[in-house]
Structures are given as structure tokens and as C-alpha cells.
Short mmCIF file of C-alpha atoms and ligand atoms in Angstrom, two decimals:
data_model
loop_
_atom_site.label_atom_id
_atom_site.label_comp_id
_atom_site.label_asym_id
_atom_site.label_seq_id
_atom_site.Cartn_x
_atom_site.Cartn_y
_atom_site.Cartn_z
CA MET G 1 -154.89 -38.45 -94.52
CA PRO G 2 -154.61 -41.69 -96.52
CA LYS G 3 -157.65 -42.28 -98.75
CA THR G 4 -160.03 -45.25 -98.86
CA ALA G 5 -160.03 -47.41 -102.01
CA PHE G 6 -161.29 -46.02 -105.34
CA ARG G 7 -163.41 -49.11 -106.00
CA LEU G 8 -165.84 -48.03 -103.28
CA GLU G 9 -166.61 -44.79 -105.06
CA SER G 10 -168.74 -46.35 -107.76
CA PHE G 11 -171.46 -47.74 -105.52
CA THR G 12 -173.44 -46.50 -102.55
CA GLU G 13 -174.46 -48.12 -99.30
CA SER G 14 -177.36 -50.54 -99.58
CA VAL G 15 -180.60 -48.60 -100.18
CA ILE G 16 -182.57 -51.58 -98.86
CA ARG G 17 -180.85 -51.44 -95.49
CA GLU G 18 -181.12 -47.64 -95.46
CA MET G 19 -184.89 -47.91 -95.91
CA THR G 20 -185.06 -50.13 -92.81
CA ARG G 21 -183.36 -47.34 -90.85
CA ILE G 22 -185.82 -44.77 -92.27
CA SER G 23 -188.70 -47.09 -91.43
CA ASP G 24 -187.49 -47.37 -87.82
CA LYS G 25 -187.07 -43.61 -87.60
CA TYR G 26 -190.73 -42.99 -88.52
CA ASN G 27 -192.00 -46.10 -86.75
CA ALA G 28 -193.45 -47.31 -90.06
CA ILE G 29 -194.46 -50.84 -91.01
CA ASN G 30 -191.34 -52.11 -92.71
CA LEU G 31 -192.15 -53.64 -96.09
CA SER G 32 -188.74 -52.60 -97.46
CA GLN G 33 -185.96 -55.01 -96.43
CA GLY G 34 -187.25 -58.47 -97.24
CA PHE G 35 -187.35 -60.68 -94.17
CA PRO G 36 -190.17 -62.43 -92.30
CA ASP G 37 -191.69 -61.17 -89.06
CA PHE G 38 -192.78 -64.71 -88.16
CA ASP G 39 -190.80 -67.51 -86.54
CA PRO G 40 -189.11 -70.47 -88.21
CA PRO G 41 -190.53 -73.98 -87.69
CA PRO G 42 -190.29 -74.80 -83.94
CA GLU G 43 -188.18 -77.92 -84.58
CA LEU G 44 -185.38 -75.65 -85.87
CA VAL G 45 -185.35 -73.56 -82.73
CA ALA G 46 -185.26 -76.77 -80.65
CA ALA G 47 -182.41 -78.11 -82.79
CA ALA G 48 -180.44 -74.87 -82.29
CA ARG G 49 -180.83 -75.18 -78.51
CA ARG G 50 -179.63 -78.78 -78.69
CA ALA G 51 -176.64 -77.85 -80.86
CA LEU G 52 -175.50 -75.27 -78.31
CA ALA G 53 -175.94 -77.74 -75.44
CA GLU G 54 -174.04 -80.41 -77.34
CA GLY G 55 -170.88 -78.30 -77.59
CA TYR G 56 -170.68 -77.12 -81.23
CA HIS G 57 -168.81 -73.97 -80.29
CA GLN G 58 -165.69 -74.09 -82.43
CA TYR G 59 -165.10 -73.75 -86.18
CA ALA G 60 -166.79 -76.29 -88.38
CA ILE G 61 -164.79 -77.58 -91.37
CA THR G 62 -164.29 -74.43 -93.40
CA TRP G 63 -166.43 -75.49 -96.38
CA GLY G 64 -169.24 -76.78 -94.17
CA SER G 65 -169.98 -79.26 -91.42
CA PRO G 66 -170.17 -82.82 -92.82
CA ARG G 67 -173.69 -83.43 -91.47
CA PHE G 68 -174.98 -80.19 -92.97
CA ARG G 69 -173.37 -80.82 -96.36
CA SER G 70 -174.65 -84.34 -96.49
CA ALA G 71 -178.25 -83.26 -95.66
CA LEU G 72 -177.99 -80.37 -98.13
CA ALA G 73 -176.70 -82.61 -100.93
CA LYS G 74 -179.56 -85.02 -100.36
CA LYS G 75 -182.22 -82.29 -100.36
CA GLN G 76 -180.88 -80.27 -103.31
CA GLN G 77 -180.24 -83.39 -105.39
CA THR G 78 -183.93 -84.22 -105.13
CA TRP G 79 -185.06 -80.73 -106.08
CA MET G 80 -182.39 -79.84 -108.63
CA GLN G 81 -182.26 -83.27 -110.30
CA ILE G 82 -178.47 -83.28 -110.63
CA PRO G 83 -175.99 -85.46 -108.72
CA ILE G 84 -174.39 -83.57 -105.80
CA ASN G 85 -171.41 -84.93 -103.91
CA PRO G 86 -171.32 -83.35 -100.43
CA ASP G 87 -167.51 -83.39 -100.39
CA THR G 88 -166.73 -82.08 -103.86
CA ASN G 89 -169.74 -80.07 -105.04
CA ILE G 90 -170.62 -77.84 -102.04
CA VAL G 91 -169.21 -74.87 -100.16
CA VAL G 92 -171.31 -73.66 -97.22
CA THR G 93 -171.22 -69.86 -96.89
CA CYS G 94 -172.50 -67.04 -94.69
CA GLY G 95 -175.77 -66.62 -96.56
CA ALA G 96 -176.27 -66.40 -100.32
CA THR G 97 -174.71 -62.94 -100.05
CA GLU G 98 -171.33 -64.55 -99.46
CA ALA G 99 -172.12 -67.35 -101.92
CA MET G 100 -172.62 -64.80 -104.73
CA ILE G 101 -169.41 -62.90 -104.14
CA VAL G 102 -167.48 -66.15 -103.68
CA ALA G 103 -168.88 -67.35 -107.03
CA MET G 104 -167.87 -64.13 -108.75
CA MET G 105 -164.41 -64.01 -107.22
CA THR G 106 -163.93 -67.66 -108.17
CA VAL G 107 -164.53 -67.10 -111.88
CA CYS G 108 -163.72 -63.45 -112.62
CA ASN G 109 -160.36 -61.95 -113.40
CA SER G 110 -159.95 -58.23 -113.19
CA GLY G 111 -161.57 -56.62 -116.24
CA ASP G 112 -163.89 -59.57 -117.00
CA LYS G 113 -167.44 -58.75 -118.02
CA VAL G 114 -170.51 -60.11 -116.24
CA ILE G 115 -174.08 -59.92 -117.58
CA ILE G 116 -176.63 -58.74 -115.04
CA PHE G 117 -180.33 -58.45 -115.83
CA SER G 118 -181.77 -55.11 -114.75
CA PRO G 119 -183.67 -54.65 -112.41
CA PHE G 120 -181.32 -56.57 -110.16
CA TYR G 121 -180.76 -57.21 -106.47
CA GLU G 122 -178.35 -54.45 -105.50
CA ASN G 123 -175.53 -56.75 -104.29
CA TYR G 124 -174.69 -58.00 -107.79
CA GLY G 125 -173.45 -54.62 -109.03
CA ALA G 126 -171.28 -54.16 -105.94
CA ASP G 127 -170.04 -57.78 -106.16
CA THR G 128 -168.79 -57.32 -109.72
CA ILE G 129 -167.00 -54.10 -108.84
CA LEU G 130 -165.48 -55.59 -105.67
CA CYS G 131 -163.91 -58.36 -107.73
CA GLY G 132 -162.65 -55.99 -110.41
CA ALA G 133 -165.14 -57.10 -113.05
CA GLU G 134 -167.42 -54.98 -115.18
CA PRO G 135 -171.22 -55.37 -115.28
CA VAL G 136 -173.00 -55.53 -118.66
CA PHE G 137 -176.65 -54.75 -118.01
CA VAL G 138 -179.46 -56.33 -120.01
CA PRO G 139 -182.91 -54.83 -119.36
CA LEU G 140 -185.94 -56.81 -118.25
CA TYR G 141 -188.73 -54.63 -119.55
CA PRO G 142 -191.58 -53.72 -117.18
CA PRO G 143 -194.40 -54.50 -116.76
CA THR G 144 -193.77 -58.16 -117.74
CA PHE G 145 -189.99 -58.11 -117.22
CA ASP G 146 -189.15 -60.02 -120.38
CA PHE G 147 -185.75 -59.60 -122.00
CA ASP G 148 -185.11 -58.94 -125.67
CA PRO G 149 -183.32 -62.08 -126.99
CA GLU G 150 -181.28 -60.01 -129.45
CA GLU G 151 -180.11 -57.66 -126.72
CA LEU G 152 -179.04 -60.63 -124.64
CA ARG G 153 -177.12 -62.15 -127.56
CA LYS G 154 -175.35 -58.83 -128.16
CA ALA G 155 -174.31 -58.74 -124.49
CA PHE G 156 -172.81 -62.23 -124.82
CA GLN G 157 -170.95 -61.06 -127.91
CA GLU G 158 -169.06 -58.56 -125.76
CA GLY G 159 -167.05 -61.55 -124.46
CA VAL G 160 -168.49 -62.12 -121.02
CA LYS G 161 -167.21 -64.48 -118.35
CA ALA G 162 -170.48 -65.04 -116.52
CA LEU G 163 -174.18 -64.19 -116.39
CA VAL G 164 -176.00 -63.63 -113.11
CA LEU G 165 -179.47 -65.14 -112.96
CA CYS G 166 -181.73 -64.35 -110.03
CA ASN G 167 -184.62 -66.78 -110.41
CA PRO G 168 -187.27 -66.35 -109.00
CA SER G 169 -186.32 -62.75 -109.32
CA ASN G 170 -185.86 -60.11 -106.67
CA PRO G 171 -187.28 -57.46 -107.18
CA ALA G 172 -189.35 -58.27 -110.29
CA GLY G 173 -191.16 -61.35 -108.93
CA LYS G 174 -190.50 -63.00 -112.27
CA VAL G 175 -190.06 -66.75 -112.66
CA PHE G 176 -188.09 -67.40 -115.84
CA SER G 177 -189.88 -69.76 -118.22
CA SER G 178 -188.34 -72.95 -119.60
CA ASP G 179 -187.96 -71.30 -122.99
CA GLU G 180 -186.15 -68.30 -121.51
CA LEU G 181 -183.83 -70.52 -119.47
CA GLU G 182 -183.13 -72.72 -122.47
CA PHE G 183 -182.26 -69.65 -124.53
CA ILE G 184 -179.88 -68.37 -121.83
CA ALA G 185 -178.34 -71.84 -121.48
CA LYS G 186 -177.74 -72.11 -125.23
CA LEU G 187 -176.01 -68.73 -125.30
CA ALA G 188 -173.90 -69.67 -122.26
CA CYS G 189 -172.73 -72.80 -124.08
CA GLU G 190 -172.20 -71.01 -127.41
CA TYR G 191 -170.13 -68.24 -125.82
CA ASP G 192 -168.48 -70.48 -123.20
CA THR G 193 -169.80 -68.55 -120.21
CA PHE G 194 -170.60 -69.43 -116.59
CA VAL G 195 -174.10 -68.86 -115.21
CA ILE G 196 -174.13 -67.82 -111.56
CA THR G 197 -177.60 -68.34 -110.15
CA ASP G 198 -179.19 -66.80 -107.09
CA GLU G 199 -182.02 -69.20 -106.29
CA VAL G 200 -182.84 -68.21 -102.73
CA TYR G 201 -186.56 -68.03 -103.60
CA GLU G 202 -186.60 -71.50 -105.21
CA HIS G 203 -189.46 -72.64 -102.95
CA ILE G 204 -191.51 -69.43 -103.07
CA VAL G 205 -193.24 -69.85 -106.40
CA TYR G 206 -196.91 -69.22 -107.18
CA LYS G 207 -199.04 -71.58 -109.24
CA PRO G 208 -199.08 -72.17 -112.17
CA ASN G 209 -195.41 -71.07 -112.33
CA ILE G 210 -192.70 -73.66 -111.79
CA HIS G 211 -189.11 -73.03 -110.76
CA ARG G 212 -186.59 -74.79 -112.98
CA TYR G 213 -182.94 -75.03 -112.00
CA MET G 214 -180.45 -73.78 -114.59
CA ALA G 215 -177.96 -76.49 -113.53
CA ALA G 216 -180.34 -79.17 -114.77
CA PHE G 217 -180.55 -77.85 -118.35
CA PRO G 218 -178.60 -79.81 -120.99
CA ASP G 219 -174.83 -79.14 -120.84
CA MET G 220 -175.30 -76.66 -117.99
CA GLU G 221 -174.28 -78.74 -114.98
CA SER G 222 -170.57 -77.94 -115.34
CA ARG G 223 -170.98 -74.25 -116.18
CA THR G 224 -173.68 -73.36 -113.63
CA ILE G 225 -172.68 -72.10 -110.20
CA SER G 226 -175.83 -72.40 -108.12
CA CYS G 227 -176.06 -70.14 -105.08
CA GLY G 228 -178.75 -70.71 -102.50
CA SER G 229 -179.67 -70.14 -98.92
CA LEU G 230 -181.79 -71.41 -96.06
CA SER G 231 -182.83 -67.86 -95.12
CA LYS G 232 -186.05 -67.56 -97.05
CA THR G 233 -187.12 -71.20 -97.23
CA TYR G 234 -187.01 -71.70 -93.45
CA SER G 235 -187.50 -68.06 -92.29
CA ILE G 236 -184.01 -67.86 -90.74
CA THR G 237 -182.42 -64.84 -92.47
CA GLY G 238 -180.36 -64.12 -89.33
CA TRP G 239 -178.75 -67.56 -89.25
CA ARG G 240 -176.70 -66.63 -92.32
CA LEU G 241 -176.60 -70.05 -93.93
CA GLY G 242 -176.03 -70.21 -97.66
CA TYR G 243 -174.12 -72.33 -100.13
CA VAL G 244 -172.52 -72.67 -103.53
CA ILE G 245 -173.18 -75.83 -105.53
CA ALA G 246 -171.02 -76.37 -108.61
CA SER G 247 -168.63 -78.74 -110.41
CA ALA G 248 -165.69 -80.15 -108.44
CA ASP G 249 -163.24 -77.86 -110.31
CA VAL G 250 -165.20 -74.70 -109.49
CA ILE G 251 -165.79 -75.80 -105.90
CA ASN G 252 -162.09 -76.50 -105.39
CA ALA G 253 -161.36 -72.89 -106.29
CA ALA G 254 -164.40 -71.52 -104.42
CA LYS G 255 -163.29 -73.26 -101.20
CA LYS G 256 -160.14 -71.14 -101.23
CA VAL G 257 -162.03 -67.87 -101.71
CA HIS G 258 -164.52 -68.73 -98.98
CA ASP G 259 -161.83 -69.89 -96.57
CA PHE G 260 -159.94 -66.61 -96.76
CA LEU G 261 -163.07 -64.44 -96.72
CA THR G 262 -164.90 -65.85 -93.71
CA VAL G 263 -163.45 -69.26 -92.65
CA GLY G 264 -166.96 -70.54 -92.25
CA ALA G 265 -170.61 -70.21 -91.36
CA ALA G 266 -171.73 -70.57 -87.72
CA ALA G 267 -171.00 -74.15 -86.58
CA PRO G 268 -173.93 -74.67 -84.15
CA LEU G 269 -176.41 -73.28 -86.66
CA GLN G 270 -175.16 -75.63 -89.38
CA GLU G 271 -175.78 -78.56 -87.03
CA ALA G 272 -179.23 -77.22 -86.14
CA ALA G 273 -180.19 -76.58 -89.75
CA VAL G 274 -179.91 -80.27 -90.59
CA ALA G 275 -183.40 -80.46 -89.03
CA ALA G 276 -184.59 -77.96 -91.66
CA LEU G 277 -183.05 -79.82 -94.58
CA GLU G 278 -184.72 -83.04 -93.44
CA LEU G 279 -188.26 -81.58 -93.38
CA PRO G 280 -190.72 -83.54 -95.55
CA LEU G 281 -192.23 -82.40 -98.85
CA SER G 282 -195.37 -81.28 -97.00
CA TYR G 283 -193.32 -78.43 -95.46
CA TYR G 284 -192.58 -76.94 -98.89
CA LEU G 285 -196.18 -77.30 -100.03
CA LYS G 286 -197.34 -75.51 -96.89
CA LEU G 287 -194.76 -72.77 -97.41
CA GLN G 288 -196.02 -72.23 -100.95
CA LYS G 289 -199.64 -72.16 -99.79
CA GLU G 290 -198.94 -69.67 -97.01
CA TYR G 291 -196.95 -67.35 -99.26
CA THR G 292 -199.72 -67.50 -101.85
CA GLN G 293 -202.17 -66.38 -99.14
CA ARG G 294 -199.84 -63.53 -98.09
CA ARG G 295 -199.41 -62.43 -101.69
CA ASP G 296 -203.13 -62.56 -102.43
CA LEU G 297 -204.01 -60.66 -99.26
CA PHE G 298 -201.51 -57.89 -100.01
CA LEU G 299 -202.54 -57.64 -103.66
CA THR G 300 -206.17 -57.25 -102.60
CA TYR G 301 -205.17 -54.10 -100.71
CA LEU G 302 -203.15 -52.82 -103.67
CA ASP G 303 -206.20 -53.38 -105.88
CA SER G 304 -208.49 -51.57 -103.46
CA ALA G 305 -206.03 -48.69 -103.29
CA GLY G 306 -206.09 -48.59 -107.11
CA LEU G 307 -202.35 -49.27 -107.41
CA GLN G 308 -200.84 -50.81 -110.55
CA TYR G 309 -198.40 -53.75 -110.38
CA MET G 310 -197.35 -56.98 -112.08
CA THR G 311 -198.61 -60.01 -110.17
CA PRO G 312 -195.53 -61.71 -108.69
CA GLN G 313 -194.91 -65.21 -110.08
CA GLY G 314 -192.35 -66.00 -107.41
CA ALA G 315 -190.32 -64.53 -104.51
CA TYR G 316 -192.05 -62.18 -102.06
CA TYR G 317 -191.80 -58.78 -103.68
CA VAL G 318 -194.09 -56.66 -105.78
CA LEU G 319 -193.12 -53.63 -107.84
CA VAL G 320 -195.82 -50.97 -107.77
CA ASP G 321 -196.22 -48.15 -110.28
CA ILE G 322 -196.37 -44.74 -108.57
CA SER G 323 -196.43 -42.52 -111.71
CA GLU G 324 -199.98 -41.33 -111.02
CA PHE G 325 -199.00 -39.64 -107.73
CA GLY G 326 -196.94 -36.95 -109.40
CA PHE G 327 -193.86 -37.17 -107.19
CA GLU G 328 -190.56 -36.02 -108.65
CA ASN G 329 -189.08 -39.46 -108.09
CA ASP G 330 -189.43 -42.76 -106.24
CA VAL G 331 -186.99 -41.83 -103.45
CA LEU G 332 -189.08 -38.83 -102.42
CA PHE G 333 -192.20 -40.95 -102.67
CA CYS G 334 -190.74 -43.65 -100.38
CA GLN G 335 -189.68 -41.05 -97.83
CA TRP G 336 -193.17 -39.57 -97.85
CA LEU G 337 -194.73 -43.03 -97.65
CA ALA G 338 -192.69 -43.99 -94.58
CA LYS G 339 -193.21 -40.67 -92.82
CA ASP G 340 -196.79 -39.72 -93.68
CA VAL G 341 -198.47 -43.03 -94.52
CA GLY G 342 -196.43 -45.22 -92.16
CA VAL G 343 -195.33 -47.93 -94.60
CA ALA G 344 -191.75 -48.40 -95.78
CA ALA G 345 -190.91 -49.55 -99.33
CA VAL G 346 -187.71 -49.53 -101.41
CA PRO G 347 -187.34 -47.04 -104.29
CA GLY G 348 -187.31 -49.07 -107.51
CA SER G 349 -184.47 -46.96 -108.93
CA SER G 350 -182.04 -48.74 -106.60
CA PHE G 351 -182.63 -51.96 -108.59
CA PHE G 352 -182.49 -50.54 -112.12
CA HIS G 353 -179.46 -49.65 -114.17
CA GLU G 354 -181.73 -47.65 -116.50
CA PRO G 355 -183.29 -44.38 -115.26
CA VAL G 356 -186.51 -45.94 -113.95
CA ASN G 357 -188.10 -43.77 -111.25
CA HIS G 358 -191.75 -44.75 -111.25
CA LEU G 359 -191.68 -48.05 -109.35
CA ILE G 360 -191.35 -48.94 -105.69
CA ARG G 361 -190.84 -52.39 -104.11
CA PHE G 362 -192.91 -53.81 -101.28
CA HIS G 363 -192.26 -57.20 -99.73
CA PHE G 364 -195.00 -59.30 -98.20
CA ALA G 365 -193.11 -61.86 -96.06
CA LYS G 366 -195.17 -60.74 -93.09
CA LYS G 367 -197.84 -62.02 -90.73
CA GLU G 368 -201.44 -61.59 -91.84
CA LYS G 369 -201.86 -59.01 -89.07
CA THR G 370 -198.90 -56.94 -90.33
CA LEU G 371 -200.05 -57.09 -93.95
CA LYS G 372 -203.56 -56.00 -92.96
CA ALA G 373 -202.21 -53.08 -90.92
CA ALA G 374 -199.96 -52.00 -93.82
CA GLY G 375 -202.79 -52.52 -96.30
CA GLU G 376 -205.18 -50.32 -94.29
CA LYS G 377 -202.58 -47.55 -94.32
CA LEU G 378 -202.05 -47.89 -98.08
CA LEU G 379 -205.79 -47.43 -98.61
CA GLN G 380 -205.34 -43.91 -97.28
CA ILE G 381 -202.68 -42.88 -99.83
CA GLY G 382 -205.18 -41.00 -101.99
CA SER G 383 -206.65 -38.99 -99.14
CA LEU G 384 -203.25 -38.08 -97.66
CA LEU G 385 -201.90 -36.49 -100.81
N1 LIG U 1 -182.94 -60.02 -99.91
C1 LIG U 1 -183.64 -59.13 -99.05
C2 LIG U 1 -184.13 -57.90 -99.81
O1 LIG U 1 -183.94 -57.79 -100.97
C3 LIG U 1 -182.81 -58.72 -97.88
C4 LIG U 1 -181.63 -57.93 -98.26
C5 LIG U 1 -180.63 -57.82 -97.19
O2 LIG U 1 -180.67 -56.87 -96.46
N2 LIG U 1 -179.72 -58.73 -97.09
O3 LIG U 1 -184.73 -57.04 -99.23
#
């Protein structure tokens, strides 16, 4: 029999998605794969109905429908504080997942090195390998998830083509400070490197933390490739709408990669999502308030259960320390948790390059009712062991 490609041998299937299957198997409350169990704003659903009735059934322009790009440019320009031309600075993709691999394939030649902070969202490792590049991991040290500036400089000295920055970070819940971003930006300029950002949690940030866009730092506009998505901000992970924002040169090249990978994101949903991009500032303030309530509610249960964690500064994940339970590793713990406690989490080891086996990731993008039900179950951990 002919064999499948070697490049697939160095990574496994997504552990996050596998945990969803395990959760379903045991009928657990799924706090593993991060997606909301509540609906998007009703005006989006109405706009989607209208788009289907109005006949948007064929391909949109491959790099994004003009109305969507124009609304996106307007919204992101306000938040990112950089000029964005809807025709030359945007490629609309099938979620940030496609945006990230498009960005990497756009800048990396085979054998190029890419810095990835560890822990990292599992796609980045696979993305680098799929485009023939080599990851250089730089640790973010728990419990605060700070990096060692000297270690980062050394990684740049290896001659890297790009650095991947997930900010706010999945799974660490870290929001990089201005000083940290400035340091990364300076190194990127000094070593002539791209920064590929994953900023899908840009609007899920907890006070007093503030999200700052790498593209807006001095001299970074032309070397930052900003990847984003509507999934998390508007609770529409299944619509698969993401984008790359970058300089005209990078976008020219990225359009080609995107075109041959997917042709384009769903045309009717791009039309409908204009309604999302035009929501007023009050929407984002409400989103932040509601996520803060979800986070605080879930953390109250973790506290009552006596679990140790770092308070998330952004995104909707929390890494919890399970060392005290005496399990051999986090994978076994997560299997037990789903089966015997009825709550699904992701083993932290799937996010770390280093051998870290004492953390598990919960997400809290869930209704109050769901979080309370999961929390009540977590309170029983001690008695079930
Ligand atoms: N970003 C989400 C997570 O980390 C969802 C991942 C996915 O399945 N695409 O859980």
C-alpha cells in the first residue's frame, strides 16, 4: 500500500477535539473545547436569515465580500489604531484557524524557524510542520506565564522568520503587558522577523488588563500579520469567519495562499456578519462584563473546591493545578474527571512543549446554569477520590 505523508507523523490529532468526543461519551459537561453554549446576538441570526433570502448563495470574492471587508476595516481600524484599507490589507478566511496557517505559509520557506511561546494553542505546532517550518519553543513559566527575556533573545538569535503571539493567550489566560510587547517588537525589528498574532480573544479581557495590538507598536505595522476572528467576539464559532490583516505586500501573497486553500469563507454568513461588525461600543462593554461574571462565578467554585490556578487576565480559559490529586498524569486525570465527576477538561500537556503534566484547562464560555452545574460537580472531586 502507498503510505501517507511523513509530515503527519510528528503531530497527533487535536486533543481538544478528542476531549469533546470523550465528554460526549460520558455525557459530561464539556468545559474542554472552547465554544459558547449560548446564542449570538439576535440581530445576527436575523441578518443570516435575510442573507439567505436575498440570494447570497454563490462564491463571494475570494478574499472577502466587499461589504464585509469594508465593515471589518472600519471596526478594526478603530480598535487597532492603524489604517486598514479593505482592498489591500485584508484577506477573509475560514476562521482564525485558516488565517494562522495562511499567515505561516505566506512567510515561511521550508526549513524556516518560527518562535512559539509554550504553552501554546495546539494548531501552531501543526501549522509550522505543515508548511515545512521548524518551531523554536520559548517557555512561559507557570504560574504567572512570564517569559525570560534572555531566552527569547537567544531564540531570535537562531535566525527565525516569524514569532507567533497568541494574545490574550489560550490556554494561559495571559494578557501580555505593554513592556513585554515592546520587548518582543524591538527584537522583531532587530532580527528582521515577522510577528504573526492570534488575537481572537481581543475583546475578552478582564479589568484592569488592557489588550494592546502588536501592529500598533512603533515600526511593527509592516511586520505584523494580525489574525483574528468573529467566532469568540460574537459567539459564532460555527460560522467560520476569520481574517488576516497585514501590509499590502503580505496580503498580496496571502490572497494566493487563501485562494488555493479554500477559495473563500461562506458568502451568506459574510453578508450577515456585517451586522456584527456594526454593533456599537456598548456591545463590547457588555461582552466584557458578562465574561467577567462567568469567570468570577467559575473561579468561586474552583476556590471552594480548593483548586489552585492563575486568575485569567483574558480569554476564557483557566489552567488548574492537579498535582495534589496524585494522578500519574493529566491525561488520566481528565479521563477520570469526565467519567467519574462528569466534567470534561483538556490535559495541559497538549499545550506544552516541555514535560508539564500537572495542569488541566477548563473553559468558562458557558451559561450561568452550565457553570453552576459543572461547579457543583467539581466540589465533589475530593470525596470521589
Ligand atoms: N479555540 C478553542 C479551544 O481552544 C476551540 C478549538 C477548536 O476546536 N477549534 O478550545
